[in-house]
């Protein structure tokens, strides 16, 4: 019984403990990265395949005669042809709820950055503006307090709840958008949330229904003083519309940990350096060592459960 991990590089393996994985099967082959033209050869003869981002399409799944389990080392499973796996009776298991503390922490850091303008003040200091100041401080960029502001959460799963809890600790008032099921007690319609919230934070999955949910119309609905945070998926935001909204002052600021293309092209519309009060981090809200170890341990648990005859976290 052989296991193959196709892209351990996505976990920065030098910082991880792979003991549990190594003990979960008699034999393992681990690769830092795997190109599309290498996948077929590397999964040939494997009983279990682990992948974070490497694509396992229908042809690859059908050709891998010994394959019995696919473990996605992530929550999203869009890199696996679930129908092809189902046809062959191969369970596909993912790992959920491993990154909550890390993503919530990062979300609040982005929120605080926009509110305090520390990223801009840091550049001012390095440019010598503090040294040239006639006063003891710089205060030309507006700073706002989060206490008393309304935090709008779109997507109220584990991550949304974690961010809501931290927001409350800062004294923020909570608004939660209704889901696809319509009116829900304690929640508000999306349009009302957009109009009322001082900070809008996205935590919903990317689906046909949510793609571009923050577009030109949504941005026009938001307050001119509002801040937008996206640590979910880049496709939730119309990036061209966001650029225009920030340049025109339609909203006050935005912080994104995700973009629609990753890694983004060098000429991406939000990477030109001319957009005010914009923070972009490189999809690293989830990358604390603790979160990555929980993710790897989740894969191990899925393999052990499958070997015991009761697969967990099966998505197909």
mmCIF file of C-alpha atoms in Angstrom:
data_model
loop_
_atom_site.group_PDB
_atom_site.id
_atom_site.type_symbol
_atom_site.label_atom_id
_atom_site.label_comp_id
_atom_site.label_asym_id
_atom_site.label_seq_id
_atom_site.Cartn_x
_atom_site.Cartn_y
_atom_site.Cartn_z
ATOM 1 C CA UNK A 1 0.000 0.000 0.000
ATOM 2 C CA UNK A 2 1.709 3.137 -1.272
ATOM 3 C CA UNK A 3 0.982 6.823 -0.727
ATOM 4 C CA UNK A 4 2.078 9.712 -2.939
ATOM 5 C CA UNK A 5 2.048 13.367 -1.853
ATOM 6 C CA UNK A 6 2.325 15.460 -5.011
ATOM 7 C CA UNK A 7 3.086 18.949 -3.663
ATOM 8 C CA UNK A 8 4.481 19.069 -0.129
ATOM 9 C CA UNK A 9 6.107 22.385 -1.042
ATOM 10 C CA UNK A 10 2.747 24.069 -0.458
ATOM 11 C CA UNK A 11 3.205 23.290 3.262
ATOM 12 C CA UNK A 12 6.854 24.430 3.607
ATOM 13 C CA UNK A 13 7.821 20.922 4.776
ATOM 14 C CA UNK A 14 10.978 21.895 6.688
ATOM 15 C CA UNK A 15 8.705 23.424 9.336
ATOM 16 C CA UNK A 16 6.301 20.466 9.543
ATOM 17 C CA UNK A 17 6.159 17.171 11.415
ATOM 18 C CA UNK A 18 5.462 14.400 8.887
ATOM 19 C CA UNK A 19 5.730 11.540 11.377
ATOM 20 C CA UNK A 20 1.997 10.865 11.432
ATOM 21 C CA UNK A 21 1.809 10.806 7.648
ATOM 22 C CA UNK A 22 4.785 8.464 7.341
ATOM 23 C CA UNK A 23 3.180 6.078 9.826
ATOM 24 C CA UNK A 24 -0.241 6.118 8.158
ATOM 25 C CA UNK A 25 0.858 3.859 5.261
ATOM 26 C CA UNK A 26 3.719 1.372 4.765
ATOM 27 C CA UNK A 27 5.294 3.376 1.928
ATOM 28 C CA UNK A 28 5.332 7.053 0.965
ATOM 29 C CA UNK A 29 6.754 9.039 -1.919
ATOM 30 C CA UNK A 30 6.780 12.801 -1.391
ATOM 31 C CA UNK A 31 7.385 15.450 -4.058
ATOM 32 C CA UNK A 32 7.948 19.152 -3.471
ATOM 33 C CA UNK A 33 6.050 20.085 -6.650
ATOM 34 C CA UNK A 34 4.552 18.136 -9.542
ATOM 35 C CA UNK A 35 4.102 19.483 -13.069
ATOM 36 C CA UNK A 36 1.013 18.451 -15.055
ATOM 37 C CA UNK A 37 3.120 16.238 -17.327
ATOM 38 C CA UNK A 38 4.533 14.379 -14.304
ATOM 39 C CA UNK A 39 1.280 13.477 -12.531
ATOM 40 C CA UNK A 40 0.415 10.267 -14.393
ATOM 41 C CA UNK A 41 3.792 8.648 -13.765
ATOM 42 C CA UNK A 42 3.927 9.702 -10.139
ATOM 43 C CA UNK A 43 0.485 8.378 -9.183
ATOM 44 C CA UNK A 44 0.897 5.101 -11.084
ATOM 45 C CA UNK A 45 0.851 2.289 -8.535
ATOM 46 C CA UNK A 46 -0.300 4.581 -5.703
ATOM 47 C CA UNK A 47 -3.117 3.516 -3.395
ATOM 48 C CA UNK A 48 -3.493 6.953 -1.800
ATOM 49 C CA UNK A 49 -2.780 10.285 -3.507
ATOM 50 C CA UNK A 50 -2.498 13.538 -1.565
ATOM 51 C CA UNK A 51 -2.693 16.836 -3.423
ATOM 52 C CA UNK A 52 -3.099 20.437 -2.413
ATOM 53 C CA UNK A 53 -3.246 22.210 -5.788
ATOM 54 C CA UNK A 54 -2.111 19.603 -8.332
ATOM 55 C CA UNK A 55 -4.999 18.848 -10.689
ATOM 56 C CA UNK A 56 -6.354 15.304 -10.798
ATOM 57 C CA UNK A 57 -8.631 15.242 -13.824
ATOM 58 C CA UNK A 58 -10.880 12.473 -15.115
ATOM 59 C CA UNK A 59 -8.257 10.942 -17.400
ATOM 60 C CA UNK A 60 -5.667 10.730 -14.624
ATOM 61 C CA UNK A 61 -8.140 9.229 -12.154
ATOM 62 C CA UNK A 62 -9.381 6.631 -14.629
ATOM 63 C CA UNK A 63 -5.841 5.612 -15.583
ATOM 64 C CA UNK A 64 -4.600 5.165 -12.002
ATOM 65 C CA UNK A 65 -5.589 1.516 -11.625
ATOM 66 C CA UNK A 66 -4.415 1.102 -8.019
ATOM 67 C CA UNK A 67 -5.879 4.334 -6.702
ATOM 68 C CA UNK A 68 -8.261 3.853 -3.765
ATOM 69 C CA UNK A 69 -8.296 7.228 -1.940
ATOM 70 C CA UNK A 70 -7.706 10.872 -2.846
ATOM 71 C CA UNK A 71 -6.891 13.266 -0.016
ATOM 72 C CA UNK A 72 -7.049 16.973 -0.749
ATOM 73 C CA UNK A 73 -4.649 18.814 1.541
ATOM 74 C CA UNK A 74 -7.004 21.797 1.626
ATOM 75 C CA UNK A 75 -10.689 22.602 2.023
ATOM 76 C CA UNK A 76 -11.438 23.347 -1.634
ATOM 77 C CA UNK A 77 -11.689 20.358 -3.973
ATOM 78 C CA UNK A 78 -11.917 22.124 -7.342
ATOM 79 C CA UNK A 79 -8.614 20.510 -8.411
ATOM 80 C CA UNK A 80 -10.187 17.015 -8.401
ATOM 81 C CA UNK A 81 -12.746 15.626 -10.849
ATOM 82 C CA UNK A 82 -15.208 14.434 -8.223
ATOM 83 C CA UNK A 83 -17.508 12.757 -10.740
ATOM 84 C CA UNK A 84 -14.682 10.641 -12.170
ATOM 85 C CA UNK A 85 -13.638 9.602 -8.664
ATOM 86 C CA UNK A 86 -17.239 8.729 -7.836
ATOM 87 C CA UNK A 87 -17.500 6.575 -10.980
ATOM 88 C CA UNK A 88 -14.607 4.470 -9.709
ATOM 89 C CA UNK A 89 -15.797 4.429 -6.119
ATOM 90 C CA UNK A 90 -12.780 6.409 -4.925
ATOM 91 C CA UNK A 91 -13.497 8.586 -1.871
ATOM 92 C CA UNK A 92 -12.250 12.161 -2.037
ATOM 93 C CA UNK A 93 -11.639 13.652 1.404
ATOM 94 C CA UNK A 94 -10.758 17.225 2.298
ATOM 95 C CA UNK A 95 -9.817 19.018 5.525
ATOM 96 C CA UNK A 96 -12.006 21.776 6.958
ATOM 97 C CA UNK A 97 -11.749 24.160 9.881
ATOM 98 C CA UNK A 98 -7.969 23.932 10.212
ATOM 99 C CA UNK A 99 -7.116 27.592 9.580
ATOM 100 C CA UNK A 100 -9.704 29.422 11.682
ATOM 101 C CA UNK A 101 -7.430 31.121 14.247
ATOM 102 C CA UNK A 102 -4.840 32.019 11.613
ATOM 103 C CA UNK A 103 -7.308 33.476 9.095
ATOM 104 C CA UNK A 104 -9.277 35.340 11.758
ATOM 105 C CA UNK A 105 -6.044 36.839 13.127
ATOM 106 C CA UNK A 106 -4.972 37.917 9.643
ATOM 107 C CA UNK A 107 -8.396 39.389 8.905
ATOM 108 C CA UNK A 108 -8.249 41.529 12.038
ATOM 109 C CA UNK A 109 -4.687 42.566 11.194
ATOM 110 C CA UNK A 110 -5.853 43.794 7.788
ATOM 111 C CA UNK A 111 -8.805 45.570 9.376
ATOM 112 C CA UNK A 112 -6.542 47.266 11.899
ATOM 113 C CA UNK A 113 -4.092 48.194 9.179
ATOM 114 C CA UNK A 114 -6.749 50.004 7.189
ATOM 115 C CA UNK A 115 -8.172 51.689 10.292
ATOM 116 C CA UNK A 116 -4.807 52.921 11.581
ATOM 117 C CA UNK A 117 -3.163 53.504 8.168
ATOM 118 C CA UNK A 118 0.028 52.004 9.635
ATOM 119 C CA UNK A 119 1.105 50.775 6.199
ATOM 120 C CA UNK A 120 1.010 54.338 4.834
ATOM 121 C CA UNK A 121 2.584 55.890 7.934
ATOM 122 C CA UNK A 122 5.412 53.349 7.753
ATOM 123 C CA UNK A 123 6.188 54.508 4.222
ATOM 124 C CA UNK A 124 6.019 58.126 5.381
ATOM 125 C CA UNK A 125 8.572 57.399 8.109
ATOM 126 C CA UNK A 126 10.918 55.638 5.675
ATOM 127 C CA UNK A 127 10.543 58.544 3.236
ATOM 128 C CA UNK A 128 11.776 60.947 5.947
ATOM 129 C CA UNK A 129 8.499 62.764 6.548
ATOM 130 C CA UNK A 130 8.615 62.224 10.332
ATOM 131 C CA UNK A 131 12.203 63.432 10.467
ATOM 132 C CA UNK A 132 11.175 66.604 8.623
ATOM 133 C CA UNK A 133 8.028 67.168 10.686
ATOM 134 C CA UNK A 134 7.763 70.375 12.753
ATOM 135 C CA UNK A 135 5.690 68.382 15.268
ATOM 136 C CA UNK A 136 6.404 65.305 17.351
ATOM 137 C CA UNK A 137 3.963 63.154 15.333
ATOM 138 C CA UNK A 138 2.422 62.653 11.916
ATOM 139 C CA UNK A 139 -1.353 62.838 11.724
ATOM 140 C CA UNK A 140 -2.184 63.773 8.143
ATOM 141 C CA UNK A 141 -3.785 60.403 7.351
ATOM 142 C CA UNK A 142 -7.166 59.792 8.992
ATOM 143 C CA UNK A 143 -7.223 57.106 11.679
ATOM 144 C CA UNK A 144 -10.525 55.620 12.833
ATOM 145 C CA UNK A 145 -11.434 53.549 15.860
ATOM 146 C CA UNK A 146 -13.117 50.191 15.275
ATOM 147 C CA UNK A 147 -14.981 50.393 18.585
ATOM 148 C CA UNK A 148 -18.637 51.156 17.926
ATOM 149 C CA UNK A 149 -18.348 50.529 14.175
ATOM 150 C CA UNK A 150 -20.556 48.019 12.385
ATOM 151 C CA UNK A 151 -18.819 44.881 11.128
ATOM 152 C CA UNK A 152 -20.653 43.189 8.255
ATOM 153 C CA UNK A 153 -19.906 39.498 7.754
ATOM 154 C CA UNK A 154 -20.753 37.830 4.438
ATOM 155 C CA UNK A 155 -20.413 34.082 4.965
ATOM 156 C CA UNK A 156 -21.053 32.942 8.529
ATOM 157 C CA UNK A 157 -19.319 29.591 8.735
ATOM 158 C CA UNK A 158 -16.445 28.815 11.062
ATOM 159 C CA UNK A 159 -14.201 31.585 9.707
ATOM 160 C CA UNK A 160 -16.949 34.189 9.685
ATOM 161 C CA UNK A 161 -17.852 33.355 13.268
ATOM 162 C CA UNK A 162 -14.215 33.539 14.375
ATOM 163 C CA UNK A 163 -13.851 37.006 12.845
ATOM 164 C CA UNK A 164 -17.166 38.107 14.355
ATOM 165 C CA UNK A 165 -15.983 37.038 17.802
ATOM 166 C CA UNK A 166 -12.755 39.028 17.494
ATOM 167 C CA UNK A 167 -14.647 42.010 16.129
ATOM 168 C CA UNK A 168 -16.916 41.996 19.161
ATOM 169 C CA UNK A 169 -13.830 42.030 21.400
ATOM 170 C CA UNK A 170 -12.904 45.319 19.720
ATOM 171 C CA UNK A 171 -16.342 46.687 20.555
ATOM 172 C CA UNK A 172 -17.783 46.366 17.065
ATOM 173 C CA UNK A 173 -21.472 45.822 16.322
ATOM 174 C CA UNK A 174 -22.200 42.740 14.243
ATOM 175 C CA UNK A 175 -24.227 42.471 11.044
ATOM 176 C CA UNK A 176 -24.526 39.067 9.338
ATOM 177 C CA UNK A 177 -25.801 38.696 5.768
ATOM 178 C CA UNK A 178 -28.641 36.335 5.026
ATOM 179 C CA UNK A 179 -27.692 33.151 3.220
ATOM 180 C CA UNK A 180 -29.158 31.713 0.043
ATOM 181 C CA UNK A 181 -32.140 30.373 1.991
ATOM 182 C CA UNK A 182 -33.644 33.822 2.417
ATOM 183 C CA UNK A 183 -34.647 35.602 5.645
ATOM 184 C CA UNK A 184 -33.048 34.248 8.814
ATOM 185 C CA UNK A 185 -33.493 35.408 12.410
ATOM 186 C CA UNK A 186 -30.722 37.748 13.469
ATOM 187 C CA UNK A 187 -29.475 38.317 9.927
ATOM 188 C CA UNK A 188 -30.000 41.117 7.412
ATOM 189 C CA UNK A 189 -30.394 41.256 3.625
ATOM 190 C CA UNK A 190 -27.113 41.716 1.786
ATOM 191 C CA UNK A 191 -28.118 45.125 0.413
ATOM 192 C CA UNK A 192 -28.866 46.387 3.920
ATOM 193 C CA UNK A 193 -25.559 45.051 5.232
ATOM 194 C CA UNK A 194 -23.627 46.772 2.460
ATOM 195 C CA UNK A 195 -25.391 50.065 3.118
ATOM 196 C CA UNK A 196 -24.999 49.976 6.909
ATOM 197 C CA UNK A 197 -21.624 48.327 7.571
ATOM 198 C CA UNK A 198 -18.480 50.306 8.310
ATOM 199 C CA UNK A 199 -16.357 47.224 7.575
ATOM 200 C CA UNK A 200 -17.419 44.446 5.186
ATOM 201 C CA UNK A 201 -15.531 41.156 5.572
ATOM 202 C CA UNK A 202 -15.938 38.274 3.109
ATOM 203 C CA UNK A 203 -15.880 34.662 4.308
ATOM 204 C CA UNK A 204 -18.115 32.867 1.819
ATOM 205 C CA UNK A 205 -17.115 30.202 -0.727
ATOM 206 C CA UNK A 206 -16.712 31.068 -4.396
ATOM 207 C CA UNK A 207 -19.720 29.708 -6.275
ATOM 208 C CA UNK A 208 -21.776 30.739 -9.296
ATOM 209 C CA UNK A 209 -24.000 32.660 -6.866
ATOM 210 C CA UNK A 210 -21.196 34.508 -5.076
ATOM 211 C CA UNK A 211 -18.799 35.229 -7.944
ATOM 212 C CA UNK A 212 -18.467 39.010 -8.222
ATOM 213 C CA UNK A 213 -20.768 39.583 -5.243
ATOM 214 C CA UNK A 214 -18.771 42.750 -4.555
ATOM 215 C CA UNK A 215 -19.098 44.483 -7.893
ATOM 216 C CA UNK A 216 -19.742 48.038 -9.021
ATOM 217 C CA UNK A 217 -23.310 48.100 -7.666
ATOM 218 C CA UNK A 218 -22.278 46.707 -4.274
ATOM 219 C CA UNK A 219 -19.422 49.196 -3.972
ATOM 220 C CA UNK A 220 -21.774 52.083 -4.799
ATOM 221 C CA UNK A 221 -24.110 50.864 -2.048
ATOM 222 C CA UNK A 222 -21.363 50.917 0.601
ATOM 223 C CA UNK A 223 -20.551 53.988 2.678
ATOM 224 C CA UNK A 224 -17.801 56.244 1.398
ATOM 225 C CA UNK A 225 -16.113 55.658 4.755
ATOM 226 C CA UNK A 226 -16.433 51.858 4.513
ATOM 227 C CA UNK A 227 -13.582 49.352 4.451
ATOM 228 C CA UNK A 228 -13.602 46.067 2.520
ATOM 229 C CA UNK A 229 -11.721 42.934 3.647
ATOM 230 C CA UNK A 230 -11.416 39.756 1.568
ATOM 231 C CA UNK A 231 -9.598 36.723 2.953
ATOM 232 C CA UNK A 232 -11.894 34.235 1.182
ATOM 233 C CA UNK A 233 -11.574 33.955 -2.613
ATOM 234 C CA UNK A 234 -10.436 36.540 -5.138
ATOM 235 C CA UNK A 235 -13.333 35.921 -7.519
ATOM 236 C CA UNK A 236 -15.793 37.322 -4.993
ATOM 237 C CA UNK A 237 -14.637 40.844 -5.885
ATOM 238 C CA UNK A 238 -14.752 42.622 -9.234
ATOM 239 C CA UNK A 239 -11.189 43.885 -9.120
ATOM 240 C CA UNK A 240 -11.587 46.492 -11.874
ATOM 241 C CA UNK A 241 -14.623 47.928 -10.095
ATOM 242 C CA UNK A 242 -12.726 47.931 -6.792
ATOM 243 C CA UNK A 243 -9.827 49.816 -8.343
ATOM 244 C CA UNK A 244 -12.201 52.487 -9.637
ATOM 245 C CA UNK A 245 -14.030 52.693 -6.312
ATOM 246 C CA UNK A 246 -10.785 53.283 -4.407
ATOM 247 C CA UNK A 247 -9.414 55.788 -6.911
ATOM 248 C CA UNK A 248 -12.668 57.765 -6.877
ATOM 249 C CA UNK A 249 -13.127 57.596 -3.101
ATOM 250 C CA UNK A 250 -16.322 55.577 -3.415
ATOM 251 C CA UNK A 251 -15.081 53.513 -0.438
ATOM 252 C CA UNK A 252 -12.309 54.420 1.982
ATOM 253 C CA UNK A 253 -10.056 51.372 1.768
ATOM 254 C CA UNK A 254 -9.659 47.690 0.998
ATOM 255 C CA UNK A 255 -7.431 44.839 2.144
ATOM 256 C CA UNK A 256 -7.194 41.620 0.168
ATOM 257 C CA UNK A 257 -5.389 38.371 0.871
ATOM 258 C CA UNK A 258 -6.662 36.797 -2.345
ATOM 259 C CA UNK A 259 -6.874 37.768 -6.006
ATOM 260 C CA UNK A 260 -8.721 36.264 -8.948
ATOM 261 C CA UNK A 261 -5.458 34.922 -10.423
ATOM 262 C CA UNK A 262 -2.792 33.465 -8.132
ATOM 263 C CA UNK A 263 0.018 34.158 -8.469
ATOM 264 C CA UNK A 264 -1.190 37.376 -10.113
ATOM 265 C CA UNK A 265 0.304 38.777 -13.306
ATOM 266 C CA UNK A 266 2.777 41.585 -12.719
ATOM 267 C CA UNK A 267 0.441 44.032 -14.505
ATOM 268 C CA UNK A 268 -2.602 43.166 -12.374
ATOM 269 C CA UNK A 269 -4.937 46.165 -12.059
ATOM 270 C CA UNK A 270 -4.508 46.292 -8.277
ATOM 271 C CA UNK A 271 -0.709 46.006 -8.309
ATOM 272 C CA UNK A 272 0.146 49.224 -10.134
ATOM 273 C CA UNK A 273 0.988 51.112 -6.959
ATOM 274 C CA UNK A 274 -1.427 53.966 -7.606
ATOM 275 C CA UNK A 275 -4.440 52.785 -5.608
ATOM 276 C CA UNK A 276 -4.882 54.574 -2.260
ATOM 277 C CA UNK A 277 -5.381 52.776 1.065
ATOM 278 C CA UNK A 278 -5.086 49.314 -0.434
ATOM 279 C CA UNK A 279 -3.326 46.435 1.336
ATOM 280 C CA UNK A 280 -2.632 43.204 -0.527
ATOM 281 C CA UNK A 281 -1.069 40.164 1.130
ATOM 282 C CA UNK A 282 -0.049 37.049 -0.860
ATOM 283 C CA UNK A 283 -2.754 34.523 0.122
ATOM 284 C CA UNK A 284 -0.987 33.849 3.395
ATOM 285 C CA UNK A 285 -3.751 34.328 5.956
ATOM 286 C CA UNK A 286 -3.758 30.558 6.484
ATOM 287 C CA UNK A 287 -0.023 29.898 6.686
ATOM 288 C CA UNK A 288 0.759 29.894 10.402
ATOM 289 C CA UNK A 289 2.816 26.845 11.345
ATOM 290 C CA UNK A 290 0.009 25.756 13.643
ATOM 291 C CA UNK A 291 -2.595 25.889 10.877
ATOM 292 C CA UNK A 292 -0.402 23.998 8.419
ATOM 293 C CA UNK A 293 0.248 21.271 10.969
ATOM 294 C CA UNK A 294 -3.488 20.970 11.682
ATOM 295 C CA UNK A 295 -4.037 20.639 7.931
ATOM 296 C CA UNK A 296 -1.448 17.874 7.583
ATOM 297 C CA UNK A 297 -2.803 16.106 10.661
ATOM 298 C CA UNK A 298 -6.266 16.305 9.122
ATOM 299 C CA UNK A 299 -4.997 14.449 6.053
ATOM 300 C CA UNK A 300 -3.492 11.799 8.320
ATOM 301 C CA UNK A 301 -6.801 11.405 10.170
ATOM 302 C CA UNK A 302 -8.628 10.986 6.862
ATOM 303 C CA UNK A 303 -6.229 8.231 5.775
ATOM 304 C CA UNK A 304 -6.545 6.424 9.091
ATOM 305 C CA UNK A 305 -10.339 6.633 9.005
ATOM 306 C CA UNK A 306 -10.380 5.256 5.462
ATOM 307 C CA UNK A 307 -8.139 2.378 6.458
ATOM 308 C CA UNK A 308 -10.521 1.660 9.344
ATOM 309 C CA UNK A 309 -13.364 1.396 6.840
ATOM 310 C CA UNK A 310 -15.110 4.670 7.735
ATOM 311 C CA UNK A 311 -13.862 7.545 5.533
ATOM 312 C CA UNK A 312 -14.376 10.981 7.089
ATOM 313 C CA UNK A 313 -14.720 14.392 5.419
ATOM 314 C CA UNK A 314 -15.725 12.713 2.162
ATOM 315 C CA UNK A 315 -16.925 15.248 -0.416
ATOM 316 C CA UNK A 316 -18.009 12.993 -3.286
#
